[in-house]
PDB file of C-alpha atoms in Angstrom:
ATOM      1  CA  UNK A  64      75.219  23.786 -34.120  1.00 41.00           C
ATOM      2  CA  UNK A  65      77.244  25.213 -30.786  1.00 46.00           C
ATOM      3  CA  UNK A  66      74.215  25.465 -28.035  1.00 47.00           C
ATOM      4  CA  UNK A  67      73.763  29.463 -27.279  1.00 63.00           C
ATOM      5  CA  UNK A  68      73.801  28.500 -23.046  1.00 75.00           C
ATOM      6  CA  UNK A  69      75.042  26.585 -21.126  1.00 73.00           C
ATOM      7  CA  UNK A  70      74.120  23.814 -20.249  1.00 75.00           C
ATOM      8  CA  UNK A  71      74.081  24.078 -16.121  1.00 77.00           C
ATOM      9  CA  UNK A  72      72.248  26.133 -15.434  1.00 82.00           C
ATOM     10  CA  UNK A  73      70.442  24.816 -12.717  1.00 82.00           C
ATOM     11  CA  UNK A  74      66.479  24.914 -13.548  1.00 81.00           C
ATOM     12  CA  UNK A  75      65.454  22.624 -11.256  1.00 81.00           C
ATOM     13  CA  UNK A  76      65.378  25.589  -8.698  1.00 81.00           C
ATOM     14  CA  UNK A  77      63.569  28.456  -8.956  1.00 85.00           C
ATOM     15  CA  UNK A  78      65.275  31.422 -11.069  1.00 86.00           C
ATOM     16  CA  UNK A  79      65.624  33.849  -7.837  1.00 88.00           C
ATOM     17  CA  UNK A  80      66.882  33.520  -4.157  1.00 87.00           C
ATOM     18  CA  UNK A  81      64.534  31.118  -1.847  1.00 85.00           C
ATOM     19  CA  UNK A  82      66.373  32.545   1.045  1.00 85.00           C
ATOM     20  CA  UNK A  83      65.009  35.812   0.175  1.00 90.00           C
ATOM     21  CA  UNK A  84      61.600  36.991   0.891  1.00 91.00           C
ATOM     22  CA  UNK A  85      61.783  38.828  -1.956  1.00 93.00           C
ATOM     23  CA  UNK A  86      63.448  36.521  -4.224  1.00 92.00           C
ATOM     24  CA  UNK A  87      60.169  34.363  -3.367  1.00 91.00           C
ATOM     25  CA  UNK A  88      57.935  36.888  -4.421  1.00 92.00           C
ATOM     26  CA  UNK A  89      59.418  37.011  -7.474  1.00 91.00           C
ATOM     27  CA  UNK A  90      59.054  33.447  -8.301  1.00 89.00           C
ATOM     28  CA  UNK A  91      55.753  33.133  -6.866  1.00 88.00           C
ATOM     29  CA  UNK A  92      54.379  36.265  -9.155  1.00 90.00           C
ATOM     30  CA  UNK A  93      55.853  34.310 -11.975  1.00 88.00           C
ATOM     31  CA  UNK A  94      54.008  31.217 -11.315  1.00 84.00           C
ATOM     32  CA  UNK A  95      50.562  32.726  -9.976  1.00 86.00           C
ATOM     33  CA  UNK A  96      50.320  35.139 -13.016  1.00 88.00           C
ATOM     34  CA  UNK A  97      46.537  34.006 -14.131  1.00 88.00           C
ATOM     35  CA  UNK A  98      47.847  34.567 -18.140  1.00 89.00           C
ATOM     36  CA  UNK A  99      48.865  30.668 -17.077  1.00 89.00           C
ATOM     37  CA  UNK A 100      45.671  29.422 -17.531  1.00 88.00           C
ATOM     38  CA  UNK A 101      45.647  30.599 -20.981  1.00 89.00           C
ATOM     39  CA  UNK A 102      48.160  28.149 -22.448  1.00 87.00           C
ATOM     40  CA  UNK A 103      47.206  25.691 -24.879  1.00 89.00           C
ATOM     41  CA  UNK A 104      48.120  22.052 -24.717  1.00 88.00           C
ATOM     42  CA  UNK A 105      50.352  22.773 -27.246  1.00 90.00           C
ATOM     43  CA  UNK A 106      52.405  25.448 -25.453  1.00 90.00           C
ATOM     44  CA  UNK A 107      52.586  23.615 -22.740  1.00 89.00           C
ATOM     45  CA  UNK A 108      54.002  20.137 -24.248  1.00 89.00           C
ATOM     46  CA  UNK A 109      56.116  22.704 -26.181  1.00 90.00           C
ATOM     47  CA  UNK A 110      57.699  23.793 -22.924  1.00 89.00           C
ATOM     48  CA  UNK A 111      57.966  20.410 -21.648  1.00 88.00           C
ATOM     49  CA  UNK A 112      59.823  19.425 -24.240  1.00 88.00           C
ATOM     50  CA  UNK A 113      62.184  22.309 -23.558  1.00 89.00           C
ATOM     51  CA  UNK A 114      62.933  21.470 -20.466  1.00 87.00           C
ATOM     52  CA  UNK A 115      63.888  17.346 -20.652  1.00 85.00           C
ATOM     53  CA  UNK A 116      65.796  18.258 -23.576  1.00 85.00           C
ATOM     54  CA  UNK A 117      67.660  20.393 -21.712  1.00 86.00           C
ATOM     55  CA  UNK A 118      67.998  18.106 -18.317  1.00 83.00           C
ATOM     56  CA  UNK A 119      69.440  16.123 -21.028  1.00 82.00           C
ATOM     57  CA  UNK A 120      72.124  18.164 -22.459  1.00 81.00           C
ATOM     58  CA  UNK A 121      70.285  19.192 -25.660  1.00 80.00           C
ATOM     59  CA  UNK A 122      69.401  22.836 -26.248  1.00 83.00           C
ATOM     60  CA  UNK A 123      68.396  24.338 -29.481  1.00 81.00           C
ATOM     61  CA  UNK A 124      70.857  26.585 -30.796  1.00 79.00           C
ATOM     62  CA  UNK A 125      68.537  30.228 -30.686  1.00 82.00           C
ATOM     63  CA  UNK A 126      67.122  28.836 -27.160  1.00 83.00           C
ATOM     64  CA  UNK A 127      67.786  31.983 -25.167  1.00 86.00           C
ATOM     65  CA  UNK A 128      68.666  31.836 -21.462  1.00 86.00           C
ATOM     66  CA  UNK A 129      65.509  34.104 -20.551  1.00 87.00           C
ATOM     67  CA  UNK A 130      63.194  31.925 -22.874  1.00 88.00           C
ATOM     68  CA  UNK A 131      64.378  28.577 -21.153  1.00 88.00           C
ATOM     69  CA  UNK A 132      63.511  30.049 -17.951  1.00 90.00           C
ATOM     70  CA  UNK A 133      60.267  30.550 -19.735  1.00 91.00           C
ATOM     71  CA  UNK A 134      59.326  27.214 -20.025  1.00 89.00           C
ATOM     72  CA  UNK A 135      60.527  26.212 -16.692  1.00 89.00           C
ATOM     73  CA  UNK A 136      57.928  28.343 -15.557  1.00 89.00           C
ATOM     74  CA  UNK A 137      55.420  27.553 -17.927  1.00 89.00           C
ATOM     75  CA  UNK A 138      56.366  23.409 -16.937  1.00 88.00           C
ATOM     76  CA  UNK A 139      56.243  24.251 -13.080  1.00 85.00           C
ATOM     77  CA  UNK A 140      52.228  26.539 -14.255  1.00 84.00           C
ATOM     78  CA  UNK A 141      50.609  23.084 -15.083  1.00 86.00           C
ATOM     79  CA  UNK A 142      52.696  20.162 -13.956  1.00 84.00           C
ATOM     80  CA  UNK A 143      52.952  19.032 -10.108  1.00 80.00           C
ATOM     81  CA  UNK A 144      56.693  19.147  -9.224  1.00 74.00           C
ATOM     82  CA  UNK A 145      56.757  15.282  -7.363  1.00 71.00           C
ATOM     83  CA  UNK A 146      55.096  13.171  -9.751  1.00 74.00           C
ATOM     84  CA  UNK A 147      55.349  14.910 -13.009  1.00 75.00           C
ATOM     85  CA  UNK A 148      51.587  14.938 -13.891  1.00 79.00           C
ATOM     86  CA  UNK A 149      49.846  17.487 -15.121  1.00 83.00           C
ATOM     87  CA  UNK A 150      47.425  19.475 -13.041  1.00 85.00           C
ATOM     88  CA  UNK A 151      44.082  19.874 -13.302  1.00 83.00           C
ATOM     89  CA  UNK A 152      43.600  23.405 -14.780  1.00 86.00           C
ATOM     90  CA  UNK A 153      41.399  25.138 -12.115  1.00 87.00           C
ATOM     91  CA  UNK A 154      43.029  23.475  -9.125  1.00 85.00           C
ATOM     92  CA  UNK A 155      46.550  24.975 -10.514  1.00 87.00           C
ATOM     93  CA  UNK A 156      48.044  27.968  -8.548  1.00 82.00           C
ATOM     94  CA  UNK A 157      47.827  30.404 -12.081  1.00 86.00           C
ATOM     95  CA  UNK A 158      43.561  29.954 -11.438  1.00 88.00           C
ATOM     96  CA  UNK A 159      43.781  31.495  -8.036  1.00 84.00           C
ATOM     97  CA  UNK A 160      43.385  34.842  -8.308  1.00 86.00           C
ATOM     98  CA  UNK A 161      39.906  34.801 -11.331  1.00 89.00           C
ATOM     99  CA  UNK A 162      38.528  32.090  -9.585  1.00 89.00           C
ATOM    100  CA  UNK A 163      38.634  32.770  -5.907  1.00 84.00           C
ATOM    101  CA  UNK A 164      37.642  36.077  -7.045  1.00 84.00           C
ATOM    102  CA  UNK A 165      34.990  35.454  -8.119  1.00 87.00           C
ATOM    103  CA  UNK A 166      33.840  33.025  -5.587  1.00 86.00           C
ATOM    104  CA  UNK A 167      35.112  35.303  -2.766  1.00 81.00           C
ATOM    105  CA  UNK A 168      33.696  37.857  -4.133  1.00 79.00           C
ATOM    106  CA  UNK A 169      29.855  36.401  -4.422  1.00 83.00           C
ATOM    107  CA  UNK A 170      30.391  34.799  -0.811  1.00 79.00           C
ATOM    108  CA  UNK A 171      30.943  38.685   0.579  1.00 74.00           C
ATOM    109  CA  UNK A 172      28.268  39.956  -1.712  1.00 75.00           C
ATOM    110  CA  UNK A 173      25.452  36.737  -0.539  1.00 77.00           C
ATOM    111  CA  UNK A 174      25.828  36.423   2.588  1.00 70.00           C
ATOM    112  CA  UNK A 175      22.696  37.251   4.134  1.00 71.00           C
ATOM    113  CA  UNK A 176      20.872  33.713   3.671  1.00 76.00           C
ATOM    114  CA  UNK A 177      20.936  30.593   4.923  1.00 78.00           C
ATOM    115  CA  UNK A 178      21.144  28.858   1.184  1.00 85.00           C
ATOM    116  CA  UNK A 179      23.150  31.718  -0.093  1.00 83.00           C
ATOM    117  CA  UNK A 180      25.475  30.641   2.514  1.00 79.00           C
ATOM    118  CA  UNK A 181      25.496  27.222   2.278  1.00 82.00           C
ATOM    119  CA  UNK A 182      26.118  27.000  -2.033  1.00 88.00           C
ATOM    120  CA  UNK A 183      28.656  29.041  -1.663  1.00 84.00           C
ATOM    121  CA  UNK A 184      30.596  27.438   1.203  1.00 80.00           C
ATOM    122  CA  UNK A 185      30.017  24.704  -1.172  1.00 84.00           C
ATOM    123  CA  UNK A 186      31.511  25.938  -4.206  1.00 88.00           C
ATOM    124  CA  UNK A 187      34.206  27.817  -2.019  1.00 83.00           C
ATOM    125  CA  UNK A 188      35.114  24.342  -0.566  1.00 79.00           C
ATOM    126  CA  UNK A 189      34.805  22.044  -3.400  1.00 83.00           C
ATOM    127  CA  UNK A 190      37.596  24.424  -4.660  1.00 86.00           C
ATOM    128  CA  UNK A 191      39.794  24.561  -2.344  1.00 79.00           C
ATOM    129  CA  UNK A 192      39.436  20.591  -1.994  1.00 76.00           C
ATOM    130  CA  UNK A 193      40.659  20.261  -6.228  1.00 83.00           C
ATOM    131  CA  UNK A 194      43.021  23.251  -5.102  1.00 80.00           C
ATOM    132  CA  UNK A 195      44.900  21.470  -2.132  1.00 74.00           C
ATOM    133  CA  UNK A 196      44.486  17.833  -3.639  1.00 77.00           C
ATOM    134  CA  UNK A 197      46.673  19.568  -7.263  1.00 80.00           C
ATOM    135  CA  UNK A 198      48.830  20.988  -5.134  1.00 72.00           C
ATOM    136  CA  UNK A 199      49.564  18.305  -2.561  1.00 70.00           C
ATOM    137  CA  UNK A 200      53.027  17.171  -1.515  1.00 64.00           C
ATOM    138  CA  UNK A 201      54.836  13.770  -2.499  1.00 59.00           C
ATOM    139  CA  UNK A 202      53.861  11.079  -4.883  1.00 60.00           C
ATOM    140  CA  UNK A 203      52.223   8.518  -2.672  1.00 59.00           C
ATOM    141  CA  UNK A 204      48.821   7.652  -4.556  1.00 64.00           C
ATOM    142  CA  UNK A 205      45.739   8.534  -3.110  1.00 68.00           C
ATOM    143  CA  UNK A 206      42.285   6.014  -4.236  1.00 70.00           C
ATOM    144  CA  UNK A 207      39.431   7.294  -5.099  1.00 71.00           C
ATOM    145  CA  UNK A 208      38.059   6.234  -1.983  1.00 77.00           C
ATOM    146  CA  UNK A 209      39.995   8.503   0.088  1.00 72.00           C
ATOM    147  CA  UNK A 210      39.761  11.596  -1.475  1.00 73.00           C
ATOM    148  CA  UNK A 211      35.583  10.809  -2.220  1.00 79.00           C
ATOM    149  CA  UNK A 212      36.354  10.458   1.904  1.00 77.00           C
ATOM    150  CA  UNK A 213      38.019  13.091   2.334  1.00 73.00           C
ATOM    151  CA  UNK A 214      36.361  15.441   0.457  1.00 77.00           C
ATOM    152  CA  UNK A 215      32.902  15.074   2.438  1.00 81.00           C
ATOM    153  CA  UNK A 216      35.164  15.079   5.744  1.00 76.00           C
ATOM    154  CA  UNK A 217      36.153  18.229   4.306  1.00 71.00           C
ATOM    155  CA  UNK A 218      32.997  20.188   2.981  1.00 73.00           C
ATOM    156  CA  UNK A 219      30.760  18.919   6.070  1.00 78.00           C
ATOM    157  CA  UNK A 220      32.964  20.058   8.180  1.00 73.00           C
ATOM    158  CA  UNK A 221      33.577  23.971   6.104  1.00 68.00           C
ATOM    159  CA  UNK A 222      29.594  25.025   5.693  1.00 74.00           C
ATOM    160  CA  UNK A 223      28.763  23.615   9.344  1.00 76.00           C
ATOM    161  CA  UNK A 224      31.909  25.554  10.372  1.00 71.00           C
ATOM    162  CA  UNK A 225      30.294  28.708   8.072  1.00 70.00           C
ATOM    163  CA  UNK A 226      26.432  28.311   9.277  1.00 75.00           C
ATOM    164  CA  UNK A 227      27.391  29.638  13.061  1.00 70.00           C
ATOM    165  CA  UNK A 228      28.965  32.532  12.905  1.00 65.00           C
ATOM    166  CA  UNK A 229      25.954  33.611  10.064  1.00 64.00           C
ATOM    167  CA  UNK A 230      23.382  32.751  12.333  1.00 67.00           C
ATOM    168  CA  UNK A 231      25.523  35.332  15.224  1.00 64.00           C
ATOM    169  CA  UNK A 232      25.751  37.801  12.552  1.00 62.00           C
ATOM    170  CA  UNK A 233      22.343  39.033  12.141  1.00 64.00           C
ATOM    171  CA  UNK A 234      22.541  40.161  15.952  1.00 66.00           C
ATOM    172  CA  UNK A 235      25.421  42.671  14.811  1.00 64.00           C
ATOM    173  CA  UNK A 236      25.973  45.420  12.842  1.00 65.00           C
ATOM    174  CA  UNK A 237      26.126  45.216   8.571  1.00 64.00           C
ATOM    175  CA  UNK A 238      29.084  45.926   8.501  1.00 62.00           C
ATOM    176  CA  UNK A 239      30.555  43.447  11.440  1.00 67.00           C
ATOM    177  CA  UNK A 240      28.221  41.093   9.487  1.00 65.00           C
ATOM    178  CA  UNK A 241      30.439  41.030   6.272  1.00 64.00           C
ATOM    179  CA  UNK A 242      33.267  39.717   7.909  1.00 68.00           C
ATOM    180  CA  UNK A 243      31.442  36.418   8.439  1.00 69.00           C
ATOM    181  CA  UNK A 244      32.589  34.841   5.266  1.00 70.00           C
ATOM    182  CA  UNK A 245      35.974  35.773   6.159  1.00 72.00           C
ATOM    183  CA  UNK A 246      35.785  33.992   9.624  1.00 72.00           C
ATOM    184  CA  UNK A 247      34.211  31.149   8.029  1.00 72.00           C
ATOM    185  CA  UNK A 248      36.922  30.971   5.064  1.00 73.00           C
ATOM    186  CA  UNK A 249      39.374  30.800   7.172  1.00 75.00           C
ATOM    187  CA  UNK A 250      38.198  28.135  10.035  1.00 73.00           C
ATOM    188  CA  UNK A 251      37.258  26.362   7.257  1.00 72.00           C
ATOM    189  CA  UNK A 252      41.156  26.376   5.746  1.00 72.00           C
ATOM    190  CA  UNK A 253      41.937  24.722   8.996  1.00 77.00           C
ATOM    191  CA  UNK A 254      39.657  22.242   8.359  1.00 75.00           C
ATOM    192  CA  UNK A 255      40.174  21.266   4.913  1.00 73.00           C
ATOM    193  CA  UNK A 256      43.783  21.382   4.250  1.00 79.00           C
ATOM    194  CA  UNK A 257      44.441  18.730   6.972  1.00 82.00           C
ATOM    195  CA  UNK A 258      41.822  16.323   5.846  1.00 77.00           C
ATOM    196  CA  UNK A 259      42.402  17.235   1.839  1.00 75.00           C
ATOM    197  CA  UNK A 260      46.221  15.921   2.699  1.00 79.00           C
ATOM    198  CA  UNK A 261      45.417  13.703   5.417  1.00 80.00           C
ATOM    199  CA  UNK A 262      47.654  10.643   3.820  1.00 81.00           C
ATOM    200  CA  UNK A 263      50.446  12.495   3.728  1.00 84.00           C
ATOM    201  CA  UNK A 264      50.105  13.061   7.701  1.00 84.00           C
ATOM    202  CA  UNK A 265      49.186   9.473   8.498  1.00 85.00           C
ATOM    203  CA  UNK A 266      52.202   8.494   5.792  1.00 85.00           C
ATOM    204  CA  UNK A 267      54.628  11.220   5.952  1.00 87.00           C
ATOM    205  CA  UNK A 268      56.094  13.479   2.664  1.00 87.00           C
ATOM    206  CA  UNK A 269      59.296  12.896   0.966  1.00 88.00           C
ATOM    207  CA  UNK A 270      61.883  14.086   2.390  1.00 88.00           C
ATOM    208  CA  UNK A 271      65.880  15.016   0.713  1.00 88.00           C
ATOM    209  CA  UNK A 272      69.257  15.848   1.744  1.00 86.00           C
ATOM    210  CA  UNK A 273      70.510  19.578  -0.095  1.00 84.00           C
ATOM    211  CA  UNK A 274      71.373  17.089  -3.607  1.00 82.00           C
ATOM    212  CA  UNK A 275      68.254  16.044  -3.652  1.00 82.00           C
ATOM    213  CA  UNK A 276      68.516  12.223  -2.422  1.00 86.00           C
ATOM    214  CA  UNK A 277      65.860  10.841  -1.025  1.00 88.00           C
ATOM    215  CA  UNK A 278      65.843   9.686   2.797  1.00 86.00           C
ATOM    216  CA  UNK A 279      62.371   8.508   3.538  1.00 86.00           C
ATOM    217  CA  UNK A 280      58.837  10.047   4.368  1.00 88.00           C
ATOM    218  CA  UNK A 281      58.175  12.043   7.362  1.00 89.00           C
ATOM    219  CA  UNK A 282      54.801  12.922   9.110  1.00 90.00           C
ATOM    220  CA  UNK A 283      57.000  15.266  11.343  1.00 92.00           C
ATOM    221  CA  UNK A 284      58.111  16.737   7.984  1.00 90.00           C
ATOM    222  CA  UNK A 285      53.731  16.150   6.562  1.00 90.00           C
ATOM    223  CA  UNK A 286      52.854  18.518  10.013  1.00 90.00           C
ATOM    224  CA  UNK A 287      55.187  21.259   9.075  1.00 92.00           C
ATOM    225  CA  UNK A 288      54.141  21.933   5.649  1.00 91.00           C
ATOM    226  CA  UNK A 289      50.520  21.562   6.150  1.00 90.00           C
ATOM    227  CA  UNK A 290      50.787  23.978   9.119  1.00 91.00           C
ATOM    228  CA  UNK A 291      52.431  26.462   6.960  1.00 91.00           C
ATOM    229  CA  UNK A 292      49.646  26.105   4.108  1.00 89.00           C
ATOM    230  CA  UNK A 293      47.089  27.097   5.984  1.00 88.00           C
ATOM    231  CA  UNK A 294      48.920  29.872   7.443  1.00 90.00           C
ATOM    232  CA  UNK A 295      49.866  31.291   4.148  1.00 90.00           C
ATOM    233  CA  UNK A 296      45.980  30.782   2.667  1.00 84.00           C
ATOM    234  CA  UNK A 297      44.114  33.075   5.861  1.00 85.00           C
ATOM    235  CA  UNK A 298      46.841  35.005   5.028  1.00 87.00           C
ATOM    236  CA  UNK A 299      46.423  35.207   1.451  1.00 84.00           C
ATOM    237  CA  UNK A 300      42.426  34.967   1.501  1.00 80.00           C
ATOM    238  CA  UNK A 301      42.525  38.539   4.523  1.00 80.00           C
ATOM    239  CA  UNK A 302      43.425  41.428   2.285  1.00 83.00           C
ATOM    240  CA  UNK A 303      40.046  40.170  -0.415  1.00 77.00           C
ATOM    241  CA  UNK A 304      37.469  39.779   2.523  1.00 76.00           C
ATOM    242  CA  UNK A 305      39.001  41.941   5.200  1.00 77.00           C
ATOM    243  CA  UNK A 306      39.914  45.514   2.957  1.00 81.00           C
ATOM    244  CA  UNK A 307      36.291  45.595   0.620  1.00 78.00           C
ATOM    245  CA  UNK A 308      33.631  45.120   3.443  1.00 75.00           C
ATOM    246  CA  UNK A 309      34.487  48.482   4.447  1.00 78.00           C
ATOM    247  CA  UNK A 310      34.702  49.770   0.818  1.00 79.00           C
ATOM    248  CA  UNK A 311      31.133  48.139  -0.331  1.00 76.00           C
ATOM    249  CA  UNK A 312      30.021  49.421   2.949  1.00 74.00           C
ATOM    250  CA  UNK A 313      30.526  53.030   2.029  1.00 77.00           C
ATOM    251  CA  UNK A 314      29.766  53.076  -1.246  1.00 77.00           C
ATOM    252  CA  UNK A 315      26.082  50.777  -0.530  1.00 73.00           C
ATOM    253  CA  UNK A 316      25.132  54.605   0.902  1.00 76.00           C
ATOM    254  CA  UNK A 317      25.970  56.063  -2.165  1.00 77.00           C
ATOM    255  CA  UNK A 318      23.105  56.948  -4.771  1.00 77.00           C
ATOM    256  CA  UNK A 319      24.735  54.678  -7.441  1.00 75.00           C
ATOM    257  CA  UNK A 320      24.382  51.389  -6.261  1.00 73.00           C
ATOM    258  CA  UNK A 321      21.246  52.241  -5.089  1.00 76.00           C
ATOM    259  CA  UNK A 322      20.603  53.065  -8.362  1.00 80.00           C
ATOM    260  CA  UNK A 323      22.049  49.987  -9.812  1.00 79.00           C
ATOM    261  CA  UNK A 324      22.168  47.545  -6.875  1.00 76.00           C
ATOM    262  CA  UNK A 325      23.104  44.374  -9.129  1.00 76.00           C
ATOM    263  CA  UNK A 326      26.091  46.206  -9.972  1.00 77.00           C
ATOM    264  CA  UNK A 327      27.380  45.089  -5.786  1.00 76.00           C
ATOM    265  CA  UNK A 328      28.356  41.800  -6.902  1.00 76.00           C
ATOM    266  CA  UNK A 329      30.538  43.056  -9.741  1.00 84.00           C
ATOM    267  CA  UNK A 330      32.201  45.975  -7.668  1.00 83.00           C
ATOM    268  CA  UNK A 331      32.895  43.404  -5.059  1.00 81.00           C
ATOM    269  CA  UNK A 332      34.301  41.049  -7.187  1.00 82.00           C
ATOM    270  CA  UNK A 333      36.828  43.416  -8.756  1.00 85.00           C
ATOM    271  CA  UNK A 334      38.119  44.760  -5.420  1.00 85.00           C
ATOM    272  CA  UNK A 335      38.743  41.144  -4.659  1.00 83.00           C
ATOM    273  CA  UNK A 336      40.548  40.561  -7.457  1.00 84.00           C
ATOM    274  CA  UNK A 337      42.701  43.488  -7.310  1.00 87.00           C
ATOM    275  CA  UNK A 338      43.398  42.447  -3.515  1.00 86.00           C
ATOM    276  CA  UNK A 339      44.120  38.708  -4.700  1.00 85.00           C
ATOM    277  CA  UNK A 340      46.474  39.614  -7.395  1.00 86.00           C
ATOM    278  CA  UNK A 341      49.257  40.817  -4.483  1.00 90.00           C
ATOM    279  CA  UNK A 342      48.027  38.244  -2.143  1.00 88.00           C
ATOM    280  CA  UNK A 343      47.885  35.378  -3.399  1.00 85.00           C
ATOM    281  CA  UNK A 344      52.080  35.466  -4.277  1.00 88.00           C
ATOM    282  CA  UNK A 345      53.180  37.730  -1.367  1.00 91.00           C
ATOM    283  CA  UNK A 346      51.425  34.976   0.927  1.00 89.00           C
ATOM    284  CA  UNK A 347      52.919  32.090  -1.089  1.00 88.00           C
ATOM    285  CA  UNK A 348      56.327  33.551  -0.311  1.00 89.00           C
ATOM    286  CA  UNK A 349      55.972  33.798   3.087  1.00 90.00           C
ATOM    287  CA  UNK A 350      57.777  30.693   3.871  1.00 89.00           C
ATOM    288  CA  UNK A 351      60.315  28.949   0.591  1.00 87.00           C
ATOM    289  CA  UNK A 352      58.367  26.200  -1.600  1.00 84.00           C
ATOM    290  CA  UNK A 353      61.568  23.466  -0.623  1.00 86.00           C
ATOM    291  CA  UNK A 354      60.897  23.870   3.011  1.00 87.00           C
ATOM    292  CA  UNK A 355      63.620  22.326   5.593  1.00 88.00           C
ATOM    293  CA  UNK A 356      63.582  20.484   8.900  1.00 89.00           C
ATOM    294  CA  UNK A 357      66.638  19.898  11.176  1.00 89.00           C
ATOM    295  CA  UNK A 358      67.058  15.860  11.056  1.00 85.00           C
ATOM    296  CA  UNK A 359      66.656  16.125  15.484  1.00 87.00           C
ATOM    297  CA  UNK A 360      63.331  17.175  14.817  1.00 90.00           C
ATOM    298  CA  UNK A 361      62.267  14.395  12.968  1.00 88.00           C
ATOM    299  CA  UNK A 362      60.608  10.558  13.954  1.00 89.00           C
ATOM    300  CA  UNK A 363      63.210   8.313  15.987  1.00 88.00           C
ATOM    301  CA  UNK A 364      63.164   5.833  13.220  1.00 90.00           C
ATOM    302  CA  UNK A 365      63.841   8.065  10.745  1.00 87.00           C
ATOM    303  CA  UNK A 366      66.655   9.664  12.557  1.00 86.00           C
ATOM    304  CA  UNK A 367      68.465   7.125  13.120  1.00 87.00           C
ATOM    305  CA  UNK A 368      67.705   5.597   9.729  1.00 88.00           C
ATOM    306  CA  UNK A 369      69.464   8.729   8.163  1.00 85.00           C
ATOM    307  CA  UNK A 370      72.283   8.932  10.760  1.00 87.00           C
ATOM    308  CA  UNK A 371      72.854   5.422   9.753  1.00 86.00           C
ATOM    309  CA  UNK A 372      72.764   6.104   5.968  1.00 85.00           C
ATOM    310  CA  UNK A 373      73.550   9.727   5.527  1.00 84.00           C
ATOM    311  CA  UNK A 374      75.736  10.256   8.733  1.00 84.00           C
ATOM    312  CA  UNK A 375      76.989  13.657   7.622  1.00 82.00           C
ATOM    313  CA  UNK A 376      73.526  15.099   7.004  1.00 83.00           C
ATOM    314  CA  UNK A 377      71.985  17.798   9.559  1.00 87.00           C
ATOM    315  CA  UNK A 378      68.917  19.245   7.705  1.00 88.00           C
ATOM    316  CA  UNK A 379      66.241  17.810   5.487  1.00 89.00           C
ATOM    317  CA  UNK A 380      64.333  19.721   2.623  1.00 90.00           C
ATOM    318  CA  UNK A 381      60.995  18.607   0.965  1.00 89.00           C
ATOM    319  CA  UNK A 382      57.800  19.666  -0.779  1.00 86.00           C
ATOM    320  CA  UNK A 383      55.664  21.832   1.306  1.00 85.00           C
ATOM    321  CA  UNK A 384      52.817  22.368  -0.907  1.00 78.00           C
ATOM    322  CA  UNK A 385      51.079  24.980  -1.679  1.00 74.00           C
TER     323      UNK A 385
END
């Protein structure tokens, strides 16, 4: 039977133009869609099969272009772009909103005592460690020992970072105190992400030409990738951790929350969730997923290798991770 769609659609790239912020935003609104975590293994495997068949030139007669793109985004939501392995459920970008709204909402509700700060910062950094590992760049394996060391270092550093601002918060107004979790999260991201991806900084990440031909591994590219991810993550957390404190500070003075104080946590979680639905994809879109770097900015030895084997290449590309 004749195929109903062209077999020349480039499904290795996103559907929308990644050279513009709007195109990247549309892409990440689809990638971070929380409904993707509800997909069954059967649905994921069906999408996987459609994509693999399409890459081989095999197209079902009744497959439409919209269905192909839907399969591509279902596939991308669950499988790592470099290794091809199925990602941990809570580490997928589609789990970011439900997981972060719950954790962040609780961090901002239970911030007054040291045990509560320790517990929720530990939960948050453990979750971040899973996300950072799941969405790492490159296909080089990481040993259990390396992963364990990175996790302990990152979590310990992040929790310690949270305790300092929390101690200072006792001497300032309640409204200022509500911003302590945000300061801790911002500082912790600067610690957690580089530590969980330290292998990339040491050994580099794969860089390619515009046709996806692998040219080598670069630590310079890893530095740029991780810096962009840190900036995105901090800005991603900003609306959900900056807007609700003002609203909650006002609401807690009203009769409703004085009568039903247990509603504080659900309301805060809901407010954070509303902010994250928009902040997550928009901040992911700040930088292209397929990042680029001039060959002249790479390590000298890699520059020589590329100029010797691919003399016309002036720019390299790499997956920055998320």
